[in-house]
Coordinates of C-alpha atoms (C1' of nucleotides) in Angstrom, one line a residue:
Chain A
M1 CA -0.4 -0.2 -0.5
S2 CA 0.7 3.7 -0.7
W3 CA -0.2 7.2 1.2
A4 CA -0.7 10.1 1.0
I5 CA -1.5 12.8 3.9
V6 CA -2.7 16.5 2.6
D7 CA -2.7 18.9 4.8
V8 CA -4.3 22.6 4.7
A9 CA -1.7 25.2 5.6
N10 CA -3.0 27.3 8.3
F11 CA -6.6 26.0 8.2
Y12 CA -8.3 28.1 10.0
V13 CA -6.6 31.4 9.0
S14 CA -6.9 30.3 5.3
S15 CA -10.6 30.2 5.9
E16 CA -11.0 33.4 7.6
R17 CA -9.7 34.9 4.7
L18 CA -11.2 33.1 1.4
F19 CA -14.5 35.4 2.4
D20 CA -13.0 38.5 3.7
P21 CA -9.8 39.8 1.2
S22 CA -8.7 42.1 4.6
L23 CA -7.2 39.8 5.9
R24 CA -4.5 39.1 3.3
R25 CA -1.3 39.6 3.3
V26 CA -1.8 40.6 7.1
P27 CA -1.0 38.9 10.6
V28 CA -4.3 36.9 11.6
I29 CA -4.7 34.8 14.3
V30 CA -7.5 32.9 15.4
L31 CA -8.7 31.9 18.5
S32 CA -10.1 29.1 20.4
N33 CA -13.4 29.1 22.2
N34 CA -14.0 32.1 24.7
D35 CA -11.8 34.1 22.9
G36 CA -8.9 32.8 25.0
C37 CA -6.0 31.6 23.5
A38 CA -4.1 31.9 20.2
I39 CA -5.0 28.2 17.8
A40 CA -4.2 29.2 14.2
R41 CA -1.6 31.9 13.2
S42 CA -0.6 33.1 9.7
E43 CA 2.8 33.1 8.1
E44 CA 2.7 37.1 9.3
A45 CA 1.8 36.2 12.7
K46 CA 4.3 33.3 13.4
A47 CA 6.8 35.6 11.9
L48 CA 6.3 38.5 15.6
H49 CA 7.1 35.1 17.1
I50 CA 3.6 34.6 18.2
K51 CA 3.0 30.8 19.6
M52 CA 0.4 28.2 19.6
G53 CA -1.7 28.5 22.5
D54 CA -0.8 32.0 23.7
P55 CA -3.3 33.3 25.9
V56 CA -4.6 36.2 24.4
F57 CA -4.2 38.5 27.3
K58 CA -0.5 38.1 27.7
L59 CA -0.8 39.0 23.7
R60 CA -1.9 42.7 23.7
D61 CA 1.2 44.7 23.4
T62 CA 1.5 42.6 20.3
I63 CA -2.0 42.7 18.9
R64 CA -2.3 46.4 19.3
R65 CA 1.3 47.5 18.3
H66 CA 1.8 45.0 14.7
G67 CA -2.2 45.4 14.2
I68 CA -2.7 41.8 14.9
Q69 CA -6.3 40.9 13.4
L70 CA -8.2 38.1 15.6
R71 CA -11.1 36.5 15.4
S72 CA -13.0 34.0 16.7
S73 CA -13.6 30.3 16.0
N74 CA -16.0 29.6 13.2
Y75 CA -16.4 26.2 13.4
E76 CA -19.7 25.9 11.1
L77 CA -17.1 27.8 8.6
Y78 CA -14.4 25.2 8.9
A79 CA -16.5 21.7 9.1
D80 CA -18.2 23.1 5.8
L81 CA -14.9 23.6 3.7
N82 CA -13.8 20.7 5.1
R83 CA -16.5 18.6 3.2
R84 CA -15.4 20.2 0.3
F85 CA -11.8 19.8 0.1
N86 CA -12.4 16.1 0.7
A87 CA -15.0 16.1 -2.3
V88 CA -11.8 17.4 -4.2
I89 CA -9.5 14.7 -2.9
G90 CA -12.4 12.1 -3.6
E91 CA -12.2 13.2 -7.2
H92 CA -8.4 11.5 -6.8
S93 CA -7.9 8.2 -4.9
D94 CA -10.3 5.6 -4.4
L95 CA -9.7 5.6 -0.9
V96 CA -9.8 8.9 1.0
E97 CA -9.8 8.8 5.0
I98 CA -10.7 11.9 7.1
Y99 CA -8.1 12.3 9.5
S100 CA -8.7 15.7 10.8
I101 CA -10.6 19.2 10.3
D102 CA -7.6 19.9 8.1
E103 CA -5.6 16.6 6.8
S104 CA -6.8 13.8 4.5
F105 CA -5.0 10.3 4.3
F106 CA -5.5 9.0 0.5
R107 CA -4.5 5.9 -1.1
L108 CA -2.2 6.1 -3.6
P109 CA -2.1 6.2 -6.8
V110 CA -3.4 9.4 -8.0
L111 CA -6.3 8.4 -10.1
G112 CA -6.6 9.3 -13.8
S113 CA -3.8 11.1 -14.7
G114 CA -1.7 8.6 -16.0
L115 CA 1.5 10.1 -14.0
G116 CA 3.6 9.5 -11.1
D117 CA 2.6 9.6 -7.7
V118 CA 4.7 13.2 -7.5
A119 CA 3.2 14.8 -10.4
G120 CA -0.5 13.7 -8.7
A121 CA -0.1 15.2 -5.6
H122 CA 0.8 18.4 -7.4
R123 CA -2.4 18.2 -9.4
V124 CA -4.6 17.6 -6.1
R125 CA -3.1 20.7 -4.4
E126 CA -3.4 22.4 -7.4
A127 CA -7.1 21.1 -7.9
I128 CA -8.0 22.0 -3.9
L129 CA -6.7 25.6 -4.6
R130 CA -8.8 26.2 -7.4
N131 CA -11.9 24.8 -6.4
V132 CA -12.2 25.5 -3.3
G133 CA -9.4 27.9 -2.9
L134 CA -7.4 27.2 0.0
P135 CA -3.3 26.4 -0.4
T136 CA -2.3 22.4 1.0
R137 CA 0.5 20.6 1.0
I138 CA 0.9 16.7 0.4
G139 CA 3.2 13.6 1.9
L140 CA 3.9 10.4 0.2
G141 CA 5.0 7.5 1.1
P142 CA 4.0 3.3 2.1
T143 CA 2.9 3.3 5.2
R144 CA 0.5 6.3 7.7
T145 CA 4.1 7.0 9.7
L146 CA 6.5 7.8 6.2
S147 CA 3.9 9.8 4.9
K148 CA 3.1 11.8 7.8
V149 CA 6.3 13.1 7.9
A150 CA 6.3 14.1 4.6
N151 CA 4.3 16.4 4.8
A152 CA 5.9 17.8 7.8
L153 CA 8.5 17.9 5.5
A154 CA 7.2 19.1 2.3
K155 CA 5.7 22.3 5.0
A156 CA 9.1 22.9 6.5
T157 CA 11.2 22.3 2.8
E158 CA 7.7 24.2 0.7
K159 CA 9.8 27.1 -0.9
V160 CA 12.6 24.8 -2.5
W161 CA 10.4 21.9 -2.9
G162 CA 7.2 23.3 -3.7
G163 CA 4.6 21.4 -1.0
V164 CA 4.9 17.9 -2.0
V165 CA 7.4 15.3 -0.5
D166 CA 7.7 11.9 -1.4
L167 CA 9.6 9.8 1.5
H168 CA 9.7 6.4 -0.9
D169 CA 13.3 6.8 -1.9
V170 CA 15.2 4.6 1.2
E171 CA 18.4 5.8 0.1
L172 CA 16.2 10.3 0.4
R173 CA 14.5 8.8 4.0
D174 CA 18.4 8.2 5.4
R175 CA 19.2 11.6 4.1
L176 CA 16.6 13.3 5.7
F177 CA 15.5 11.6 8.9
Q178 CA 19.1 12.4 9.7
M179 CA 18.4 16.2 9.8
W180 CA 14.5 16.1 11.7
P181 CA 14.3 16.2 15.0
V182 CA 12.8 12.8 16.4
D183 CA 10.2 15.2 18.4
E184 CA 8.9 16.6 15.7
V185 CA 7.7 13.0 14.5
W186 CA 4.1 12.4 14.5
G187 CA 3.6 10.3 17.9
I188 CA 6.4 11.2 19.4
G189 CA 5.3 14.1 21.9
R190 CA 7.5 15.4 24.9
A191 CA 7.0 12.4 27.6
L192 CA 9.1 9.5 24.5
A193 CA 11.0 12.4 23.6
G194 CA 12.8 12.0 26.7
R195 CA 12.4 9.0 27.8
L196 CA 14.4 8.1 24.1
R197 CA 17.1 10.5 25.0
P198 CA 18.7 8.7 27.3
L199 CA 19.1 6.0 24.8
G200 CA 21.0 8.8 22.1
V201 CA 17.9 8.6 19.9
R202 CA 18.3 12.7 19.2
T203 CA 16.7 12.5 15.1
T204 CA 14.0 10.4 13.5
A205 CA 17.1 8.2 11.9
D206 CA 17.9 6.9 15.3
L207 CA 14.5 5.9 15.8
A208 CA 13.9 4.3 12.9
A209 CA 17.4 2.4 13.6
L210 CA 16.6 1.1 17.5
P211 CA 15.1 -2.3 18.0
P212 CA 11.7 -2.9 17.7
A213 CA 12.3 -4.7 21.3
V214 CA 13.2 -2.2 22.4
A215 CA 11.4 0.4 21.0
R216 CA 8.2 -1.2 22.9
D217 CA 10.5 -1.7 26.6
V218 CA 10.9 2.1 26.6
G219 CA 7.5 3.1 25.3
T220 CA 4.3 1.1 24.4
V221 CA 3.5 -1.4 21.5
V222 CA 2.5 2.2 20.2
L223 CA 6.3 3.0 20.1
E224 CA 7.2 -0.5 18.1
R225 CA 4.8 0.4 15.6
L226 CA 6.0 3.5 15.0
V227 CA 9.5 2.2 14.2
R228 CA 8.2 -0.8 12.2
E229 CA 6.5 2.0 9.8
L230 CA 9.2 4.6 10.0
G231 CA 11.7 1.9 8.5
G232 CA 8.7 1.0 5.8
T233 CA 6.3 -2.4 7.6
E234 CA 2.7 -1.1 7.6
C235 CA 1.4 -1.6 10.7
D236 CA -1.5 -0.1 10.5
D237 CA -4.4 -2.2 10.1
F238 CA -6.1 -1.7 7.0
R239 CA -9.5 0.7 7.8
P240 CA -12.2 0.2 4.7
E241 CA -15.0 1.2 7.0
P242 CA -14.9 4.7 8.9
E243 CA -14.6 3.7 12.3
K244 CA -17.8 4.5 14.7
L245 CA -17.7 7.1 17.7
K246 CA -16.2 6.1 21.0
A247 CA -17.3 8.9 22.5
T248 CA -18.3 12.3 22.5
A249 CA -17.8 15.9 24.6
V250 CA -19.5 18.6 25.1
T251 CA -17.6 21.5 27.9
R252 CA -16.9 24.3 27.3
M253 CA -15.5 27.6 29.9
F254 CA -17.7 30.2 31.0
G255 CA -18.0 33.1 29.5
E256 CA -17.4 34.4 33.0
P257 CA -16.8 33.0 36.2
V258 CA -20.4 31.5 38.0
R259 CA -20.2 31.3 42.1
D260 CA -24.1 29.2 42.1
L261 CA -25.9 26.7 41.4
E262 CA -28.6 27.8 39.4
P263 CA -26.5 28.5 36.3
L264 CA -23.6 25.9 36.8
R265 CA -27.3 23.8 36.4
Q266 CA -28.5 25.3 33.8
A267 CA -25.1 25.3 31.7
M268 CA -24.5 21.9 32.3
A269 CA -27.9 21.2 31.2
R270 CA -27.1 23.2 27.9
R271 CA -23.9 20.8 27.5
A272 CA -25.6 17.8 28.0
W273 CA -28.5 19.0 25.9
R274 CA -26.1 19.6 22.9
A275 CA -24.2 16.1 23.6
A276 CA -27.4 13.7 23.6
E277 CA -28.3 15.6 19.7
K278 CA -24.4 15.4 19.1
I279 CA -25.3 11.5 19.6
R280 CA -28.9 11.3 17.9
A281 CA -27.4 12.8 14.4
Q282 CA -24.9 10.2 14.2
G283 CA -28.0 7.2 15.2
L284 CA -25.8 6.3 18.6
L285 CA -27.1 5.6 22.0
A286 CA -24.6 6.6 24.9
S287 CA -24.7 3.6 27.9
R288 CA -22.5 5.9 30.5
I289 CA -22.2 9.8 31.3
I290 CA -19.7 11.6 32.5
G291 CA -19.6 15.1 34.3
F292 CA -17.0 17.3 35.3
A293 CA -17.5 21.0 36.7
H294 CA -13.9 22.3 38.1
G295 CA -12.3 25.6 38.6
S296 CA -9.0 27.8 37.1
R297 CA -6.1 25.7 36.9
Y298 CA -3.8 29.5 37.3
R299 CA -5.9 29.6 41.1
P300 CA -4.4 27.9 43.7
D301 CA -7.1 25.2 45.2
P302 CA -9.8 25.0 42.3
P303 CA -12.9 23.2 42.7
N304 CA -13.0 20.1 40.5
A305 CA -15.8 17.4 41.0
T306 CA -16.6 14.8 38.3
R307 CA -19.5 12.0 38.8
S308 CA -20.3 9.2 36.1
A309 CA -23.1 6.8 36.0
R310 CA -24.5 3.8 33.9
L311 CA -27.6 5.0 31.7
S312 CA -29.9 1.8 31.0
P313 CA -31.1 1.2 28.7
A314 CA -28.6 3.3 26.7
T315 CA -30.2 6.6 25.6
N316 CA -29.8 9.1 23.2
D317 CA -33.1 10.7 24.8
P318 CA -32.0 14.4 26.7
R319 CA -34.8 14.4 28.9
A320 CA -32.8 11.4 30.7
I321 CA -29.4 12.7 29.4
V322 CA -30.2 16.5 31.1
G323 CA -31.5 14.9 33.8
M324 CA -29.2 12.9 34.5
A325 CA -26.6 16.0 34.1
S326 CA -28.8 18.3 36.2
R327 CA -28.7 15.6 39.5
M328 CA -24.8 15.8 39.2
V329 CA -24.5 19.4 39.4
E330 CA -26.7 19.2 42.8
S331 CA -24.2 16.7 44.8
M332 CA -21.1 18.4 42.8
F333 CA -22.0 22.0 43.6
E334 CA -19.8 23.5 46.6
E335 CA -21.2 27.2 47.8
G336 CA -18.8 29.6 48.1
R337 CA -16.6 27.7 44.8
I338 CA -15.7 29.6 41.7
Y339 CA -16.4 27.3 39.1
T340 CA -14.9 28.1 35.4
K341 CA -15.8 25.7 33.4
C342 CA -18.0 22.2 32.8
G343 CA -18.7 19.3 30.5
V344 CA -20.4 16.4 29.8
L345 CA -18.6 13.3 28.2
L346 CA -21.3 10.3 27.1
E347 CA -19.3 7.2 26.6
E348 CA -19.6 3.4 25.3
L349 CA -21.9 4.2 22.8
T350 CA -23.6 1.6 20.0
A351 CA -26.1 2.4 17.3
D352 CA -29.6 2.9 17.8
T353 CA -30.8 0.0 15.1
A354 CA -30.6 -2.7 17.6
P355 CA -30.2 -1.4 21.4
Q356 CA -30.3 -3.5 24.5
G357 CA -33.3 -3.0 26.3
D358 CA -33.1 -3.1 29.9
L359 CA -35.3 -5.3 32.2
F360 CA -36.9 -2.8 35.0
A361 CA -37.6 -0.2 32.5
A362 CA -40.3 0.4 29.6
A363 CA -39.4 2.7 26.7
D364 CA -41.6 5.2 26.0
P365 CA -42.9 4.2 22.4
K366 CA -43.7 7.9 21.6
A367 CA -39.7 9.1 22.2
P368 CA -38.8 8.2 19.0
A369 CA -41.1 10.7 17.2
L370 CA -41.1 13.3 20.1
L371 CA -37.1 13.3 19.2
S372 CA -37.2 14.0 15.5
A373 CA -39.8 15.9 16.0
I374 CA -37.6 18.4 17.9
D375 CA -34.3 18.1 16.4
G376 CA -36.4 18.7 13.2
L377 CA -37.7 22.5 15.1
N378 CA -34.1 22.8 16.0
A379 CA -32.6 22.0 12.3
R380 CA -34.8 24.1 11.5
F381 CA -35.7 27.3 13.2
G382 CA -32.2 27.7 15.0
R383 CA -30.4 26.0 18.4
E384 CA -32.9 25.2 21.0
T385 CA -36.0 26.8 19.7
V386 CA -37.4 23.8 22.0
S387 CA -35.3 23.1 24.9
L388 CA -36.3 21.2 28.4
A389 CA -36.5 24.6 31.0
V390 CA -33.7 23.2 33.4
Q391 CA -31.2 24.9 30.2
G392 CA -33.2 28.6 31.1
R393 CA -33.7 30.5 28.1
G394 CA -31.5 33.4 25.9
A395 CA -28.3 33.7 25.7
R396 CA -26.4 34.4 29.6
T397 CA -23.0 35.2 30.9
F398 CA -21.5 31.7 31.8
D399 CA -22.0 31.2 27.7
T400 CA -18.4 31.0 26.1
K401 CA -17.2 34.4 24.6
R402 CA -17.1 34.4 20.8
S403 CA -17.0 38.1 19.7
M404 CA -15.4 38.2 16.7
K405 CA -17.0 35.7 15.3
S406 CA -16.5 35.8 11.2
P407 CA -20.5 35.3 9.5
A408 CA -21.4 31.3 8.5
W409 CA -20.3 32.5 5.4
T410 CA -21.1 28.9 3.0
T411 CA -23.8 27.7 4.9
R412 CA -26.5 30.2 5.8
I413 CA -28.4 31.8 3.9
A414 CA -28.9 34.9 5.3
E415 CA -25.4 35.2 6.2
I416 CA -23.8 33.9 2.6
P417 CA -21.8 37.3 1.3
I418 CA -22.8 39.5 -1.1
A419 CA -20.8 40.8 -4.4
R420 CA -21.6 44.3 -5.9
Chain B
dT1 C1' -10.0 39.8 35.3
dC2 C1' -8.4 37.0 31.1
dT3 C1' -5.2 30.7 29.4
dG4 C1' -9.7 25.5 24.4
dG5 C1' -11.9 21.6 22.6
dG6 C1' -13.1 16.8 21.6
dG7 C1' -11.2 12.6 20.3
dT8 C1' -8.0 7.3 20.7
dC9 C1' -5.5 3.9 22.6
dC10 C1' -2.9 1.1 25.4
dT11 C1' -1.2 -0.4 30.5
dA12 C1' -1.5 -1.5 35.5
dG13 C1' -4.3 -3.1 39.2
dG14 C1' -8.5 -4.6 41.3
dA15 C1' -12.0 -7.4 41.3
dC16 C1' -13.9 -11.5 40.2
dC17 C1' -14.6 -16.0 38.5
dC18 C1' -13.1 -21.2 38.5
Chain C
dT1 C1' 7.3 -19.8 58.2
dC2 C1' 4.7 -21.3 54.6
dT3 C1' 0.1 -19.6 51.5
dG4 C1' -2.0 -21.3 42.9
dG5 C1' -2.3 -20.7 38.4
dG6 C1' -5.1 -19.1 34.7
dG7 C1' -8.3 -16.4 33.3
dT8 C1' -11.9 -12.1 32.0
dC9 C1' -13.4 -7.2 33.1
dC10 C1' -13.6 -3.1 33.9
dT11 C1' -11.9 1.6 35.3
dA12 C1' -8.7 5.4 36.0
dG13 C1' -5.2 7.5 34.5
dG14 C1' -1.1 8.8 30.8
dA15 C1' 0.0 9.8 26.6
dC16 C1' -0.6 11.2 21.7
dC17 C1' -3.1 13.6 17.6
dC18 C1' -5.1 18.3 16.3

DNA sequence: TCTGGGGTCCTAGGACCC
DNA sequence: TCTGGGGTCCTAGGACCC
């Protein structure tokens, strides 16, 4: 097998620039939820030494001095552009695996071109740029891991090699691996890099030369697979079907800290509602719910409470899920403490086609009709047009801040761009 | 004052079984 | 003083990714 991976250059910033030309050629950063940190930077912003995850309040001066443009994250837009560039990739390969919001693997060869892999990859880049408007880089290799390293090298060498690197050639691999630090490799984080250092493993070449048994010893079977993949042996299972979601989470900071039970309950209820909505959209049921509420980890002794519970029978009914989350809040809340974030996780997700019943609880026969009516109304008239009373109504101070969000240019009829 | 959100995979260790 | 062997299942927590 042979793989390629495409990633979009500075995806969120490139997306914002697509419909707002005033953002071109100036430093731009896109902010995390609650407008807290920088999570995407244009090349101009990177040149000003703005790092991934830098908190905005520490950047105030730099932002003012250099006229940096800020945008809240606009996931509706990014998700739509993701769908579009994957459609283009799908025209060039028989198998596309969406890896993240800005990266997709695809299987080689590039279809229909009769070109070599590298020329084919350039053709894919051109098609994405022309049809969607997004700049990309592509890495090629005999395993996913090698294509991922190739992609990182394509980023680093874009000016010289034009955004495509092919690591099929063993000699080229040897040469580049010696210059490529091991902690830049996909799957090597801080902890593993720290454990590899005493063994003298500094470059990708050192890592590739490690005997697999040693790799397993230093790390786990994951590191062993990584080493084998660097050597060109595919260890990742072939994944013809898109994998089912196993867990989902809705967690958010509060726009302003919360000190009282009622707002905490409403915030938790809203997250639980949204989580139930997400799994319904995927046709899934949850068997386990986890709720948490905590304070700022940058303050001494923040509150930190977690509760988990079984959902039996497995469900995606907001009355059960929001109800459970609300009861959790009762038992978590402590008077006099300051909360900054809460969330709900739904786990042990199974398809709703053949649900496991509960011996002791009769299913509500009207629930499916009720839920699809609610989802239909909310899809048509906007989120939370219909909701549970415990969620409260209207925008509240504890809702997440997104004060610099661009319009839903491509997904809402009222917000499409107008050309004159 | 202000520091994101959402995932997956693996392992160790406890509880339990015969 | 001495106290088996071989399993499964579950959970918490760590590590990694974007």
